[in-house]
Amino acid sequence: MLADTCPGGQVVLIEGDAGIGKSTLVGAVARIAAERGFRGLHCRGVQSETTSGFAALHELLQPLLDRLPALPAGQRRALEVALGFAEGPPPNRLLVGLAALGLLEEYAAEQRVFVVVEDAQWLDASTAQTVAFMARRLVTTSALMIVTMRPDSSELALDAQENTVAEVIRSVVSVEMPLGPLSDEESEELLREQRPALDDHVRQLVLAESSGNPLALVELLGASEGEPRRASLAGDRWWPLTRRLEQAFLSGVSRLPERSRRLLLLVVAAPESSLAQLMTAADAAGLGLDDLAPIERARLAALAGDQVVLRHPLVRSAVYGAASLSERSAAHRLLAVAATDPDRAAWHAAAAVAGFDDEVAAELEIVSVRARARSANTEAVSALRRAAAISSSTVDRTRRLASAAEIARQSGAIEDSVRLVREAWASADDPEVLTLLALTQVALTMSALLPGRSTEDLLGLVDRLAGPTGDENAAQRLRVLATASVVHRVQGLPDGLRDRLLRAIDVAAGQDGGLLALIGRAMLAPAEHAPAVRAQLPGLLEVVRESHLSTDAERRPSQPQIIIGLGLMTEAVHDLTAASDCWSLGVDHFHRTGAPGDEAWTLHERARIRIVLGELQEGLADAGFAHQVAGDLGLRTVAAFSAITLAMAHAWRGDNARASALLSHRTDTTGTDNLVGFRTRASWVTGAVALNENRHEDAWAALVAARGHPGMGLWSLGDLTEAAVRAGRTDEVRPLVESAQAEAAVFRSPHLDNLVHRSLAQIGDEPERHFEAALAAQSPAVLEVARTRLAYGQWLRRARRILHAREQLSVALRAFEAAGARPWADLAASELRAAGSTLAGSTDRKRTDAESLLTPKELQIARLAAAGMTNKEIADRIYVSHRTVGAHLYKIFPRLGVANRAQLRAALGDDSV
């Protein structure tokens, strides 16, 4: 594998029990790699550092930090904040991963790289997530990455799921290399090398107890010296091997002087400490450097640089596990005082607490704030969980657990969030805590299809929050009710529940109730409240931006509710422009605050609106990224919805096979079919594909099913009417169009006006008047407007008004070609030819040709490059490394027949670039 290392990289997992020889093997390969000219990078997981965010990543990237200026600005800032080199907004973990990958790519561009990640089961979670990210994306990197791990690793979950480290690493490795025990013959050979004249009885006992583990064989051999140990070997052989190894190490510890044993406990309690900090703690205990010498002679630890390094991780578990609770607490108190890092000091202080300690709990809460500021969200959750455990007050305990649950949810740690909600809910009583827990649980249900609070439960919580007088905690009640209203919009609840929610909002809000009441009412009765919403929309986004998303407010747990609620409200009243602006605001906010789960949700919503607006390439890019992030985080609902959005974009582009494939993956998203919003969107896409394939009856059946959701039923009206006309079902669709006309009159939406008037023109009297009214609506949905022009042009041609027909058809063709809507462009071109127009080559045709030659991501990169953006600027924009951008451009140029960036604009045929 070393010989074959080339761009594309490989990842090897070496898995084996403690002492089996993983580090020995890696060391041997590292020597060979160095002889062959590889550069090396190395980090090791340390059990006590699993609560210290990005600790191992810092170790891994230390030799590369002088290359930070080579990274794109956004990625560089994210990594600097994550590693504590700079202050700034909490970085998105995706940007941190890209920055780490970018540094590795820079390093490997000069010389092949050998990367070693040892004891992955003890990596801090933030480093583990970043290593997995890098391992998946060694596309342009000449690197061999070796990861070592124990087979029973379950200490840590990666990618915020219940997957163990082993499962996540296996998903990215090229080769798995399990290390098994030595054979009986090999064990005999090793034992003869160690003790040629060993007593036969002892040799048989050591061989039997070591089970072919080389470290066990050597250590148990040492432990067997002396009659007392020789007698006990047979009794230990049924213990787990790690326990037997620990006992072997403890036999060496037992021969140390008492002062050295006390010093060794300090070492194992803080293996990350520098020698200076360790000796400060030792001095406070009356110990000195001389007490380290017996430890070194016993080969239990050794001085390496400015640290005392344990010979093997099992030394730590053996010594620490054998110490009494009072001995461990005393050691951690000494280390807390000696620590120069406030986070380590707080964790040592917490480890010394056997009961409750509110002062230390408060310090851990501050640790959590600092961890989250670096997007070390898993470590932030750990700090809050430990703070809750040592909190004497039930209110403080549940508040900290609730905060931890929401942080875990926003960072994508779904199962962890579920457990924290469950733990906190059992004893929660504070109104704010109850509200936060309810909102977190609903968000988990919406994004990951996990069981949660029903609407009945939420209404019961509202009654509980109202208190004996019925008028308490109005703000908290409105937050719960607004969230329940959003669930109603997505899932489709019975009318009885909707009416109860509306009454509860009226009671809690009084005469007004502000933004939350407006969101709730608009979700439940959009037609009734559309005028009030439209009157306020122009200023609402600015109010939300300034009051709810400012630097001071951006960590409030209600932010996802405000943004998602506002976005869905704009959709409910059919204001596409405001919806696009709101979802863009959400994408930017959640990206900035390091909430990838919520960013994925807003990305997929923006993608859907962009596709309705006719921005197919932009919608594909957003939906593709949302689908990738949702898959990484286990957000099944978001993954399912973004797949449907991708399918709709492909249907518009005429890629029916890809759209159908995405639709068929619904079997992988068990539970989504129970969501009305999902079923209706899937039906709409199914109908669109059927229309492309001239399966008019199938299209009609699917599009009738899409009417199950009030929003989708109106937005898919144009397709429904088209299917009805082609299938000869004009009489059946007429009452549906007339019903939609009545609804559109209430909403006063240009988008709906265009769809309704086009449908009326296709099925009723006065087609010209309705076509002109549809165009006069000035809908922002450019492809729907183009379809109106296409239908109008077809009608004009049949009426033998050829010149007017050509005018409408030409404009429609340009719009379809510009967006890459090939089926509709082909139809418009065919109608133009029938109208006697000769189609010449055009920049729009060039644009279509470019789109057929490039993938959506390649086309996006080409457009950004043509607009004058550098590789680094493009990398920050679309979440890839700048060398990946360069690799894409290297393939794009020959496909388009250009030699440089300056020629891209002409090749793309896009004057708007």
Coordinates of C-alpha atoms in Angstrom, one line a residue, residues 162 385 397-398 401-402 404-406 414-428 433-434 436-438 440-441 444 450-453:
E162 CA -25.0 5.7 18.0
R385 CA -24.0 16.4 31.7
R397 CA -29.8 19.9 37.0
T398 CA -32.7 19.8 34.6
L401 CA -29.5 18.6 30.9
A402 CA -32.1 20.4 28.7
A404 CA -27.1 19.7 26.7
A405 CA -30.0 18.0 24.8
E406 CA -30.5 21.0 22.5
I414 CA -29.5 12.7 17.7
E415 CA -29.5 9.6 20.0
D416 CA -27.5 11.5 22.7
S417 CA -30.1 14.3 22.6
V418 CA -32.9 11.8 22.9
R419 CA -31.4 10.3 26.1
L420 CA -30.8 13.7 27.6
V421 CA -34.4 14.8 27.0
R422 CA -35.7 11.6 28.5
E423 CA -33.4 12.0 31.6
A424 CA -34.3 15.7 32.1
W425 CA -38.1 15.3 31.5
A426 CA -38.5 12.9 34.4
S427 CA -37.8 15.6 37.0
A428 CA -38.3 18.9 35.1
V433 CA -36.9 24.0 31.0
L434 CA -40.1 22.2 30.1
L436 CA -37.0 23.9 25.9
L437 CA -37.3 20.1 26.3
A438 CA -40.6 20.1 24.4
T440 CA -36.1 19.9 21.3
Q441 CA -38.2 16.7 21.3
L444 CA -36.0 15.5 16.9
L450 CA -38.0 9.7 16.4
P451 CA -41.0 9.2 18.7
G452 CA -41.8 12.4 20.5
R453 CA -44.6 14.5 22.1

